[in-house]
Coordinates of C-alpha atoms in Angstrom, one line a residue:
M883 CA -11.1 26.6 145.7
S884 CA -12.4 25.2 149.5
W885 CA -13.9 27.9 151.9
V886 CA -11.6 28.9 154.6
S887 CA -12.0 30.4 158.0
R888 CA -9.4 31.9 160.4
P889 CA -9.1 34.6 163.1
L890 CA -8.4 38.6 162.2
F891 CA -5.1 38.2 163.2
E892 CA -3.9 40.9 160.8
L893 CA -6.1 43.5 162.9
F894 CA -4.0 43.5 165.6
G895 CA -0.6 44.1 164.0
A896 CA 0.4 40.4 164.9
T897 CA 0.4 38.2 161.5
S898 CA -0.9 39.2 157.8
Q899 CA 2.7 36.8 155.6
R900 CA 1.1 33.7 155.9
E901 CA -2.2 35.2 154.3
I902 CA -0.5 37.8 152.5
T903 CA 1.7 37.8 149.6
L904 CA 3.5 38.8 147.1
D905 CA 4.9 38.5 143.3
D906 CA 7.0 41.4 143.4
R907 CA 11.2 40.2 143.9
N908 CA 12.2 43.7 145.6
E909 CA 10.5 44.3 149.2
G910 CA 7.6 44.6 150.1
Q911 CA 6.3 47.5 152.1
I912 CA 3.2 47.8 153.1
S913 CA 1.9 51.1 156.0
R914 CA -2.1 51.5 157.4
S915 CA -3.4 53.9 159.4
S916 CA -3.0 54.6 162.5
S917 CA -6.2 54.2 163.1
L918 CA -6.6 50.7 163.0
R919 CA -6.3 49.1 166.3
R920 CA -9.4 47.2 167.5
Y921 CA -9.6 43.8 169.6
V922 CA -12.7 41.7 167.8
P923 CA -13.4 38.6 167.3
F924 CA -13.7 38.3 163.8
S925 CA -13.9 35.1 161.5
V926 CA -13.2 35.3 158.3
S927 CA -14.5 33.3 155.2
A928 CA -13.3 33.8 151.4
T929 CA -13.1 32.2 148.1
T930 CA -9.8 32.8 148.3
T931 CA -7.5 34.3 151.0
P932 CA -6.7 38.0 150.5
E933 CA -3.7 38.6 148.4
I934 CA -1.0 40.2 146.9
A935 CA 0.1 39.2 143.2
G936 CA 3.0 41.4 141.4
D937 CA 2.3 43.4 139.0
G938 CA 3.7 42.5 136.2
R939 CA 4.6 46.2 134.5
S940 CA 6.9 47.5 137.6
K941 CA 8.0 47.5 141.2
G942 CA 3.8 48.0 142.7
L943 CA 1.3 45.5 143.9
S944 CA -2.4 44.5 142.8
L945 CA -4.4 44.1 145.6
T946 CA -6.9 41.1 145.7
W947 CA -10.1 40.9 147.5
K948 CA -12.9 37.9 146.5
D949 CA -16.2 37.0 148.1
L950 CA -15.1 38.0 151.5
W951 CA -16.9 37.8 155.1
V952 CA -16.8 38.8 158.1
N953 CA -19.0 37.9 161.6
V954 CA -19.2 38.5 164.3
A955 CA -20.7 37.4 167.8
D956 CA -23.4 40.2 169.5
G957 CA -22.6 39.0 172.9
K958 CA -25.8 37.0 172.5
G959 CA -24.3 34.6 171.4
Q960 CA -25.3 35.4 167.9
Q961 CA -23.6 35.9 165.2
R962 CA -23.4 39.3 162.9
S963 CA -22.3 39.7 159.2
I964 CA -20.0 42.5 158.9
L965 CA -18.6 42.4 155.7
Q966 CA -21.0 39.8 153.5
G967 CA -19.0 38.5 150.5
V968 CA -17.5 41.6 149.1
T969 CA -14.8 41.9 146.7
G970 CA -12.2 44.2 145.0
F971 CA -9.1 44.7 144.0
A972 CA -6.9 48.0 144.2
N973 CA -3.4 49.0 141.3
P974 CA -0.7 50.8 141.5
G975 CA -0.5 54.1 141.1
N976 CA -4.6 54.8 141.8
V977 CA -6.5 55.6 144.7
L978 CA -9.7 53.5 145.7
A979 CA -12.1 54.5 148.0
I980 CA -14.0 52.9 150.4
M981 CA -17.3 54.4 151.5
G982 CA -20.6 54.1 153.2
P983 CA -22.8 55.6 155.3
S984 CA -21.7 54.9 159.7
G985 CA -21.5 50.8 161.0
S986 CA -21.6 49.7 157.1
G987 CA -17.9 48.6 157.6
K988 CA -15.7 51.0 155.4
S989 CA -12.5 50.7 158.7
T990 CA -13.7 46.4 158.6
L991 CA -12.6 45.8 155.2
L992 CA -9.1 48.0 156.2
D993 CA -8.5 46.1 159.0
A994 CA -8.7 42.5 156.8
L995 CA -7.0 43.7 154.6
A996 CA -4.0 46.2 156.6
A997 CA -0.1 45.2 157.1
Q998 CA 3.1 47.4 158.5
L999 CA 6.1 48.6 158.3
Q1000 CA 8.6 51.0 159.4
L1001 CA 11.9 53.0 157.8
P1002 CA 13.9 50.9 157.2
N1003 CA 17.4 50.9 159.2
S1004 CA 19.9 51.2 156.1
M1005 CA 18.9 55.0 155.7
T1006 CA 21.0 57.2 157.1
K1007 CA 20.0 60.3 159.6
S1008 CA 20.7 63.3 156.8
E1009 CA 18.3 61.3 154.5
K1010 CA 15.6 60.5 157.3
L1011 CA 16.0 64.3 157.8
E1012 CA 15.2 65.2 154.2
R1013 CA 12.7 62.4 154.1
A1014 CA 10.6 63.4 157.8
N1015 CA 10.7 66.8 156.2
E1016 CA 9.1 66.3 152.2
V1017 CA 6.6 64.8 154.8
I1018 CA 5.7 67.4 157.0
K1019 CA 5.6 70.2 153.9
D1020 CA 3.3 67.6 151.7
M1021 CA 0.9 67.7 154.2
G1022 CA 1.0 71.2 154.6
L1023 CA 2.7 71.0 158.0
Q1024 CA 6.0 73.2 157.8
G1025 CA 4.6 76.2 160.2
C1026 CA 3.7 74.2 162.0
L1027 CA 7.7 72.7 162.7
N1028 CA 8.9 72.3 166.0
T1029 CA 5.3 72.4 167.6
R1030 CA 4.3 70.2 170.3
I1031 CA 1.6 67.6 168.9
G1032 CA 0.2 68.5 172.7
G1033 CA -1.8 66.4 175.2
W1034 CA -3.9 66.8 178.7
N1035 CA -1.2 69.8 179.8
A1036 CA -0.7 71.2 176.1
K1037 CA -3.0 72.4 173.8
G1038 CA -0.6 71.9 171.2
L1039 CA -1.5 71.2 167.7
S1040 CA -5.4 71.3 166.4
G1041 CA -7.8 68.2 165.3
G1042 CA -6.6 69.0 161.8
Q1043 CA -3.3 69.2 162.2
K1044 CA -2.8 66.4 164.5
R1045 CA -4.4 64.1 162.1
R1046 CA -2.6 65.2 159.2
V1047 CA 0.8 64.6 161.4
S1048 CA -0.9 61.0 161.6
I1049 CA -0.4 60.5 157.6
C1050 CA 2.8 62.2 157.6
I1051 CA 2.9 58.6 159.9
E1052 CA 2.7 56.3 157.4
I1053 CA 3.3 57.7 154.2
L1054 CA 7.0 58.4 155.3
T1055 CA 7.9 55.4 154.5
R1056 CA 6.8 55.3 151.1
P1057 CA 5.1 51.6 150.6
K1058 CA 4.2 50.1 148.2
L1059 CA 0.2 49.8 150.3
L1060 CA -1.2 51.9 151.9
F1061 CA -4.1 52.0 153.9
L1062 CA -5.7 55.2 155.7
D1063 CA -8.6 54.9 157.4
E1064 CA -11.2 58.2 157.1
P1065 CA -7.7 60.5 156.5
T1066 CA -9.7 63.2 155.5
S1067 CA -11.9 63.8 159.5
G1068 CA -11.3 66.7 161.0
L1069 CA -9.7 68.6 158.2
D1070 CA -12.1 71.1 156.7
S1071 CA -12.9 71.6 153.1
A1072 CA -9.4 72.5 151.5
A1073 CA -7.2 70.7 153.5
S1074 CA -9.2 67.8 152.4
Y1075 CA -8.8 68.2 148.9
H1076 CA -4.5 69.3 149.8
V1077 CA -4.0 66.7 152.0
M1078 CA -6.2 63.2 149.2
S1079 CA -4.2 65.7 145.7
R1080 CA -0.8 65.1 147.7
I1081 CA -1.5 61.2 148.6
V1082 CA -3.1 61.0 144.9
T1083 CA 0.6 62.3 143.2
L1084 CA 2.8 60.2 145.6
A1085 CA 0.4 56.9 144.2
R1086 CA 1.5 57.6 140.7
E1087 CA 5.1 59.2 141.3
E1088 CA 5.7 56.0 143.7
R1089 CA 3.8 53.7 142.4
T1090 CA 1.5 53.5 145.7
T1091 CA -0.7 51.2 145.4
V1092 CA -3.6 53.2 148.1
V1093 CA -7.0 51.8 150.1
A1094 CA -8.3 55.0 152.0
S1095 CA -12.2 54.2 153.9
I1096 CA -13.6 58.0 153.8
H1097 CA -17.2 59.0 155.5
Q1098 CA -18.6 62.1 153.3
P1099 CA -16.2 63.6 150.7
S1100 CA -16.9 66.7 149.5
S1101 CA -17.2 66.1 145.1
Q1102 CA -13.6 67.9 144.6
V1103 CA -11.7 65.2 147.6
L1104 CA -14.5 62.3 145.4
E1105 CA -13.4 63.4 142.1
L1106 CA -9.9 62.4 143.0
F1107 CA -10.6 58.6 144.1
H1108 CA -9.9 56.4 140.8
N1109 CA -12.5 53.7 142.1
L1110 CA -15.0 53.4 144.6
C1111 CA -16.2 50.8 146.9
L1112 CA -19.7 51.5 148.3
L1113 CA -21.2 49.3 151.6
S1114 CA -24.3 49.3 152.8
S1115 CA -24.0 47.2 155.9
G1116 CA -21.2 45.1 154.6
R1117 CA -22.8 44.5 151.7
L1118 CA -21.4 45.6 148.3
V1119 CA -24.2 48.4 146.4
Y1120 CA -20.8 49.2 143.9
F1121 CA -17.5 48.7 143.3
G1122 CA -15.9 50.4 139.5
P1123 CA -14.8 53.5 138.5
T1124 CA -16.0 56.7 140.4
S1125 CA -16.6 58.4 136.9
I1126 CA -20.0 55.9 135.9
A1127 CA -21.5 55.9 139.6
N1128 CA -23.7 57.9 138.3
E1129 CA -24.5 56.3 135.9
H1130 CA -25.0 53.8 137.9
F1131 CA -27.8 55.2 140.4
A1132 CA -29.1 57.1 137.9
S1133 CA -30.0 54.0 135.3
N1134 CA -31.6 52.3 138.8
G1135 CA -33.8 55.2 139.4
F1136 CA -31.9 56.7 141.7
P1137 CA -29.8 59.9 139.9
C1138 CA -28.2 62.7 141.8
P1139 CA -29.6 65.8 141.3
S1140 CA -27.9 68.4 140.1
M1141 CA -26.2 70.8 141.7
Q1142 CA -25.5 68.6 144.3
N1143 CA -22.5 66.2 146.3
P1144 CA -22.5 62.8 144.8
S1145 CA -21.3 61.5 148.0
D1146 CA -24.1 62.8 149.3
H1147 CA -26.5 61.7 146.5
Y1148 CA -24.7 57.7 147.5
L1149 CA -24.9 58.3 151.0
R1150 CA -28.8 58.8 151.6
T1151 CA -30.0 56.7 149.2
I1152 CA -27.8 53.4 151.0
N1153 CA -28.4 54.6 154.8
K1154 CA -30.6 52.1 156.0
D1155 CA -31.2 54.4 159.4
F1156 CA -33.6 56.8 157.4
E1157 CA -36.7 55.0 155.7
D1158 CA -37.1 56.0 152.4
V1159 CA -35.8 57.7 149.8
E1160 CA -36.6 58.9 146.0
Q1161 CA -37.5 56.3 143.3
G1162 CA -37.9 58.8 140.6
D1163 CA -40.7 60.1 141.9
E1164 CA -41.9 58.1 144.0
L1165 CA -41.2 57.3 147.8
S1166 CA -39.0 54.0 148.4
S1167 CA -37.6 52.0 151.5
T1168 CA -34.2 52.5 151.8
D1169 CA -33.6 48.3 152.1
A1170 CA -35.6 48.0 148.4
A1171 CA -33.6 50.4 147.2
I1172 CA -29.9 48.9 148.4
K1173 CA -31.2 45.6 147.1
V1174 CA -31.9 46.9 143.6
L1175 CA -28.6 48.4 143.9
A1176 CA -27.0 45.7 144.5
S1177 CA -28.4 43.8 142.6
S1178 CA -28.2 45.9 139.7
Y1179 CA -24.7 46.1 139.7
R1180 CA -24.3 42.2 140.2
S1181 CA -26.1 41.8 136.6
S1182 CA -23.8 44.7 134.8
Q1183 CA -20.6 45.2 132.5
T1184 CA -18.8 47.3 135.0
Y1185 CA -19.6 43.8 137.6
Q1186 CA -18.4 42.2 134.3
E1187 CA -15.3 43.7 134.1
V1188 CA -13.8 44.1 137.6
Q1189 CA -14.1 40.4 137.5
Q1190 CA -12.0 40.5 134.4
Q1191 CA -9.3 42.3 135.9
L1192 CA -9.1 40.4 139.5
F1193 CA -8.6 37.4 136.8
D1194 CA -5.9 39.0 135.3
I1195 CA -4.5 40.3 138.3
C1196 CA -4.3 37.0 140.0
Q1197 CA -2.6 35.6 136.9
Q1198 CA 0.7 38.1 136.6
G1199 CA 3.9 37.5 137.7
G1200 CA 5.4 33.9 138.9
G1201 CA 5.8 32.5 142.4
S1202 CA 4.5 34.2 145.3
T1203 CA 6.9 35.4 148.0
E1204 CA 6.1 35.1 152.1
L1205 CA 6.0 39.5 152.4
A1206 CA 9.6 40.8 154.0
R1207 CA 9.6 43.9 156.7
S1208 CA 12.4 45.8 157.7
N1209 CA 12.2 47.6 160.0
A1210 CA 14.9 49.9 162.0
S1211 CA 17.4 47.1 164.3
F1212 CA 16.1 46.9 168.0
V1213 CA 19.3 49.2 169.1
T1214 CA 17.8 52.1 166.9
Q1215 CA 14.3 52.0 167.8
S1216 CA 15.4 51.6 171.6
I1217 CA 17.6 54.6 171.1
V1218 CA 14.9 56.5 169.7
L1219 CA 12.1 55.6 172.3
T1220 CA 14.8 56.8 174.4
K1221 CA 15.1 60.2 173.6
R1222 CA 11.2 61.1 173.1
S1223 CA 10.5 59.2 176.6
F1224 CA 13.4 61.5 177.9
V1225 CA 11.8 64.5 176.1
N1226 CA 8.0 63.6 177.1
M1227 CA 9.8 62.8 180.9
Y1228 CA 11.0 67.0 181.5
R1229 CA 7.8 68.4 179.4
D1230 CA 4.8 67.0 181.2
W1231 CA 5.1 68.7 185.2
G1232 CA 2.9 65.4 185.8
Y1233 CA 5.0 62.9 185.3
Y1234 CA 8.4 63.4 187.9
W1235 CA 7.6 67.4 188.5
L1236 CA 5.0 67.7 190.2
R1237 CA 5.9 64.5 192.7
L1238 CA 9.5 65.7 192.7
G1239 CA 7.8 69.2 194.8
I1240 CA 5.3 66.9 196.7
Y1241 CA 8.5 64.9 197.6
I1242 CA 10.4 67.2 198.9
A1243 CA 7.2 69.6 201.1
L1244 CA 7.0 66.0 202.8
C1245 CA 10.7 65.6 203.6
L1246 CA 10.3 69.2 205.3
C1247 CA 7.7 68.1 207.2
L1248 CA 9.6 64.7 207.9
G1249 CA 12.8 66.4 208.8
T1250 CA 11.7 69.0 211.1
I1251 CA 9.1 66.7 212.4
F1252 CA 12.3 64.5 213.6
H1253 CA 14.8 66.6 213.5
D1254 CA 17.6 65.6 215.7
I1255 CA 16.9 62.5 217.1
G1256 CA 18.9 61.6 218.5
L1257 CA 20.3 58.1 220.5
S1258 CA 17.8 57.8 223.0
Y1259 CA 15.4 55.5 223.6
G1260 CA 12.4 56.6 221.9
S1261 CA 14.3 57.5 219.2
I1262 CA 14.7 53.0 218.3
Q1263 CA 10.2 53.7 217.7
A1264 CA 11.1 57.1 216.2
R1265 CA 14.1 56.3 213.6
G1266 CA 12.0 53.0 212.4
A1267 CA 9.1 55.4 212.1
M1268 CA 10.9 57.3 209.0
L1269 CA 12.8 55.2 207.5
M1270 CA 9.4 52.8 207.7
F1271 CA 7.6 56.1 206.2
M1272 CA 10.7 56.7 203.5
A1273 CA 10.8 53.4 202.1
A1274 CA 6.5 52.6 201.9
F1275 CA 5.1 56.5 201.9
L1276 CA 7.1 58.5 199.3
T1277 CA 6.5 55.4 196.9
F1278 CA 2.8 55.6 197.3
M1279 CA 2.9 58.6 195.6
S1280 CA 4.4 57.1 192.3
I1281 CA 1.0 56.3 191.3
G1282 CA 0.4 59.7 190.6
G1283 CA 1.8 59.9 187.5
F1284 CA -0.2 56.5 186.7
P1285 CA -2.2 59.3 184.6
S1286 CA 0.7 60.8 181.7
F1287 CA 1.9 57.1 181.6
V1288 CA -1.1 55.9 180.3
E1289 CA -1.2 58.1 177.4
D1290 CA 2.5 57.4 177.0
M1291 CA 0.5 53.9 177.2
K1292 CA -2.0 54.5 174.9
V1293 CA 1.1 56.2 171.9
F1294 CA 2.3 52.6 172.8
E1295 CA -0.3 50.5 171.9
R1296 CA -1.0 52.6 169.2
E1297 CA 2.1 52.4 167.4
R1298 CA 2.9 48.7 168.7
L1299 CA -0.1 47.4 166.8
N1300 CA 1.4 49.5 163.7
G1301 CA 4.1 47.7 163.5
H1302 CA 6.8 50.8 164.8
Y1303 CA 8.4 48.8 167.2
G1304 CA 7.7 46.2 169.9
V1305 CA 7.5 46.0 173.1
G1306 CA 10.7 45.2 174.3
A1307 CA 12.3 48.3 172.5
Y1308 CA 8.9 50.7 174.3
A1309 CA 9.8 48.9 177.9
I1310 CA 13.9 48.6 177.6
G1311 CA 13.5 52.8 176.5
N1312 CA 11.1 54.1 179.1
T1313 CA 13.0 52.0 181.9
I1314 CA 16.5 53.9 180.9
S1315 CA 14.5 57.2 180.2
S1316 CA 13.4 57.2 183.7
I1317 CA 16.0 56.7 185.3
P1318 CA 17.6 60.3 185.9
Y1319 CA 14.4 61.1 186.5
L1320 CA 13.7 58.6 189.4
L1321 CA 17.2 58.9 191.1
M1322 CA 16.7 63.1 191.3
N1323 CA 13.4 62.3 193.8
S1324 CA 15.3 59.8 195.2
L1325 CA 18.4 62.7 195.9
I1326 CA 16.9 65.8 196.9
P1327 CA 13.9 64.0 199.6
G1328 CA 16.5 61.7 201.1
S1329 CA 19.5 64.0 201.3
I1330 CA 17.0 67.1 203.5
T1331 CA 15.5 64.2 205.9
Y1332 CA 18.5 61.8 206.2
Y1333 CA 20.8 65.4 207.4
L1334 CA 17.7 66.9 209.0
V1335 CA 16.9 63.8 210.9
G1336 CA 20.3 63.3 211.8
L1337 CA 21.0 59.5 210.4
Q1338 CA 24.0 57.8 210.3
P1339 CA 26.9 60.2 209.2
R1340 CA 29.3 58.2 207.0
L1341 CA 28.8 58.0 202.7
E1342 CA 28.2 54.8 202.2
N1343 CA 25.7 54.6 204.6
F1344 CA 23.8 57.8 203.0
V1345 CA 24.5 56.0 199.2
Y1346 CA 22.8 53.0 200.4
Y1347 CA 20.2 55.1 201.4
I1348 CA 19.8 57.0 198.9
L1349 CA 19.7 53.7 196.2
V1350 CA 17.4 51.7 198.6
L1351 CA 15.4 55.0 197.9
F1352 CA 16.0 54.8 194.4
V1353 CA 15.4 50.8 193.6
C1354 CA 11.5 51.2 195.5
L1355 CA 10.8 53.4 193.2
M1356 CA 12.0 52.4 190.0
L1357 CA 10.4 48.6 191.2
V1358 CA 6.9 50.8 191.9
E1359 CA 7.0 51.7 188.3
S1360 CA 7.2 48.8 187.2
L1361 CA 4.3 47.8 189.5
M1362 CA 2.1 50.0 188.0
M1363 CA 3.8 49.5 184.3
I1364 CA 1.1 45.0 185.3
V1365 CA -1.6 47.3 185.9
A1366 CA -1.2 49.7 183.0
G1367 CA -1.3 46.9 181.4
L1368 CA -4.3 44.5 183.1
V1369 CA -6.9 48.0 183.3
P1370 CA -8.8 49.7 181.2
N1371 CA -8.3 53.1 181.8
F1372 CA -6.3 55.8 184.2
L1373 CA -8.7 55.8 187.6
M1374 CA -8.7 52.0 188.0
G1375 CA -5.1 52.0 187.6
I1376 CA -4.9 54.6 190.2
I1377 CA -7.5 52.6 192.7
A1378 CA -5.8 49.0 191.3
G1379 CA -2.1 50.2 192.6
S1380 CA -4.1 51.9 195.6
G1381 CA -4.8 48.5 196.8
I1382 CA -1.9 46.6 195.8
Q1383 CA 0.6 49.4 197.6
G1384 CA -1.6 49.3 200.4
V1385 CA -2.0 45.8 200.8
M1386 CA 2.0 45.0 200.7
I1387 CA 2.9 48.4 203.2
L1388 CA 0.6 46.5 206.0
N1389 CA 2.6 42.6 205.0
G1390 CA 6.5 45.3 205.5
G1391 CA 6.6 43.9 209.1
F1392 CA 6.2 47.5 210.5
F1393 CA 2.3 47.5 211.5
R1394 CA 2.3 44.0 212.4
L1395 CA 6.1 42.0 213.5
P1396 CA 7.2 39.3 211.1
N1397 CA 6.8 36.5 213.7
D1398 CA 2.8 38.3 214.6
L1399 CA 1.4 38.2 211.0
P1400 CA -1.3 35.4 211.1
K1401 CA 0.9 32.2 209.3
P1402 CA -1.2 31.4 206.5
L1403 CA -1.3 33.8 203.3
W1404 CA 0.3 36.8 205.4
R1405 CA 3.3 35.0 206.6
Y1406 CA 3.6 32.7 203.9
P1407 CA 3.3 34.3 201.0
M1408 CA 2.2 37.5 201.0
Y1409 CA 5.5 39.1 203.7
Y1410 CA 8.0 37.8 201.1
I1411 CA 6.4 38.6 198.1
A1412 CA 5.7 42.6 199.8
F1413 CA 8.6 44.6 198.7
H1414 CA 9.0 46.8 201.8
K1415 CA 10.2 43.7 203.5
Y1416 CA 13.1 44.1 201.7
A1417 CA 12.9 47.7 201.9
N1418 CA 12.7 48.3 205.9
Q1419 CA 15.0 45.4 206.3
G1420 CA 17.9 46.6 204.5
L1421 CA 17.2 50.2 205.8
F1422 CA 16.9 49.4 208.8
K1423 CA 20.4 46.9 209.2
N1424 CA 22.3 50.2 207.4
E1425 CA 20.8 52.3 210.2
F1426 CA 20.8 50.7 213.8
I1427 CA 24.1 48.2 212.8
G1428 CA 27.0 50.2 214.5
L1429 CA 24.4 52.7 216.5
R1430 CA 24.6 52.3 220.8
F1431 CA 21.4 53.2 222.8
L1432 CA 20.5 54.4 226.8
N1433 CA 18.0 51.8 227.4
S1434 CA 15.8 54.0 229.9
Q1435 CA 14.0 50.8 230.8
V1436 CA 13.7 49.9 234.9
S1437 CA 14.8 46.0 233.1
G1438 CA 17.8 44.7 230.3
P1439 CA 21.2 46.6 229.8
V1440 CA 21.8 50.0 230.9
I1441 CA 23.5 49.9 226.5
L1442 CA 21.8 48.4 223.6
T1443 CA 23.0 47.7 220.5
G1444 CA 22.2 48.2 217.3
D1445 CA 22.6 44.4 216.2
E1446 CA 20.5 43.9 219.4
V1447 CA 17.1 46.1 218.4
L1448 CA 17.3 44.8 214.9
R1449 CA 17.1 40.9 216.3
D1450 CA 14.3 41.5 219.2
A1451 CA 12.6 44.6 218.4
W1452 CA 12.2 44.6 214.6
Q1453 CA 12.6 41.8 214.6
V1454 CA 14.8 41.6 211.2
E1455 CA 16.6 38.6 209.8
M1456 CA 20.8 38.8 210.5
G1457 CA 22.2 36.2 208.8
Y1458 CA 22.1 38.0 205.4
S1459 CA 23.9 41.7 205.3
K1460 CA 21.8 44.8 203.7
W1461 CA 23.1 44.5 199.8
V1462 CA 21.6 41.3 199.9
D1463 CA 18.6 42.9 200.3
L1464 CA 19.5 45.7 197.9
G1465 CA 20.1 43.0 195.2
I1466 CA 16.1 41.3 195.9
L1467 CA 14.7 44.6 195.2
V1468 CA 17.0 45.1 191.9
G1469 CA 15.4 41.7 190.7
M1470 CA 11.8 42.7 191.9
A1471 CA 12.0 45.4 189.4
V1472 CA 13.8 43.5 186.9
V1473 CA 11.3 40.8 187.3
Y1474 CA 8.2 43.1 187.1
R1475 CA 9.4 44.6 184.1
L1476 CA 9.5 41.0 182.5
I1477 CA 6.2 40.4 183.4
F1478 CA 4.9 43.9 182.0
F1479 CA 6.4 42.5 178.3
G1480 CA 5.4 39.2 179.4
L1481 CA 2.2 40.3 179.3
I1482 CA 2.1 42.7 176.6
K1483 CA 3.1 39.8 174.8
F1484 CA 0.6 37.4 176.1
S1485 CA -2.5 40.0 174.9
E1486 CA -0.9 40.4 171.5
K1487 CA -1.3 36.5 171.2
M1488 CA -4.0 35.2 173.1
K1489 CA -7.3 38.1 173.0
P1490 CA -7.6 37.0 169.3
L1491 CA -7.2 33.5 169.4
L1492 CA -9.5 33.5 172.8
A1493 CA -12.0 35.7 170.9
S1494 CA -12.1 33.7 168.3
L1495 CA -12.7 30.3 169.6
K1496 CA -15.4 32.2 172.2
A1497 CA -17.1 33.1 168.4
S1498 CA -16.4 29.7 166.8
Y1499 CA -18.1 27.7 171.1
Q1500 CA -21.2 30.5 169.8
H1501 CA -21.7 29.5 166.6
R1502 CA -21.6 25.6 167.7
V1503 CA -24.6 26.9 170.6
R1504 CA -26.3 28.5 167.7
I1505 CA -26.1 25.0 165.9
S1506 CA -26.6 22.2 167.8
T1507 CA -30.1 24.7 169.2
S1508 CA -31.3 25.2 165.6
S1509 CA -31.6 22.1 165.2

């Protein structure tokens, strides 16, 4: 077969269907560990693409890979091999352990093979609850029912329990093909054995094909695995039955000492971080030991048997069909995410509750400072300052909830890459769940200032005032979602969000009147981009129209109407009503949400492609330089 070279899009949950096929006529189900979530500029070469072929004896799936290479650019234009010609297979009902020292390529091999699925919408609610309770019991978490997972503001579950929860999520769907990245990390020996024992039972009962990377299992856990894949610096040292791995090492002069954990011995022998290793009664370099073991394996009977099994698996079944995925419907995803997000926002006091307290305190200060503002000439400037403060500085405080939103984004990113739901469902769920809290943060502080200051007493004016505050908060949250999608951490997000809002406030038409703004850049286009323009003008129209002020100046009319003040003092555009300003604000909030959606989708599609193009360019430069 011809050689293939392609970017590893399946690393990111993007597209694996073109590379993975199956012969099983039933619906294919594949799940992967939540640890697989990196963007790395990989390129892959293999004599065959990774293939899923139907198991003729059952509904299970067999996975094979042959001569698999993964190369990565090291940042200096050089290519480094993460995997070097790795070959292997995984059969239904069996559990394969991928083992090796840190940096040996275990997770990379999983990444190169992984795809994902979620619970179908055809299951009833009672069936889903029954399945969830069963999985919780299997992972020994029944004592943690109704316990919060925990976060930055609450301890919740321990690290080991969180690891078991992540495994629960993966085995919840009873997938036919399951990838797990170090499932025993953070667990004690007893919990590790219990978890892996349950996974082995699941594999046997459900005819699930399980591929798991594991760092250093106990001897009892190691015995649970049917086959073992040993890697060192991307090279295949051994692939075959776990039970005869000891024989392979012993026959090449590296016997496992009695009373020692075999996995400890294997890793000590092939760990290139340390120079020497015992070979019989002599010392040998680790490089030499790896070469001896790898060369001996390729000439062994075990290697021949593996090659024959690969051939037999690939010959089974009929024509291949593309992998079908069955997810919960978009509506179901949106409803579930809305409920979950609402609960998270309620529990996390840093999301809205702390802001509400600060808003109330600030509005009490604002209300008492501008108390009973009256209709004097001086009240014109005071009214404008008070309204601008509400539209600008209170919405500015929305960045206070940014750290909590970033934590939500981390969960979203992990679950999106694992195929649990898409960007659209998340955006809708987050938007709907935030509406009650944003309305609360608008209504309570807004009411305090409105009546303490003594603004227009009509209900229509009050409702409009609250709606503008609500939409402004919604708009700023949408803006911060875009920022969260662009910056790597919450500290940079707070700095960037503050800077963006600061520029918008300066161009909102209060600190510098519209006609006085420099026309290049600041008047066109920044003045019309800043949402404060529409918030200020809408609030000004809502408040000043219908009022009459006593002119204390020497010149001019004795009475100034609100329309005159808007036109002459504040330079407000009077050609349209205040409801147009509100509509523009709503439109901007929607556009910002759509930009966030497009940004994530663009990143999902383009990052691996750009990384692949960069790696290919660096490879061509290196070839041309060497020639």
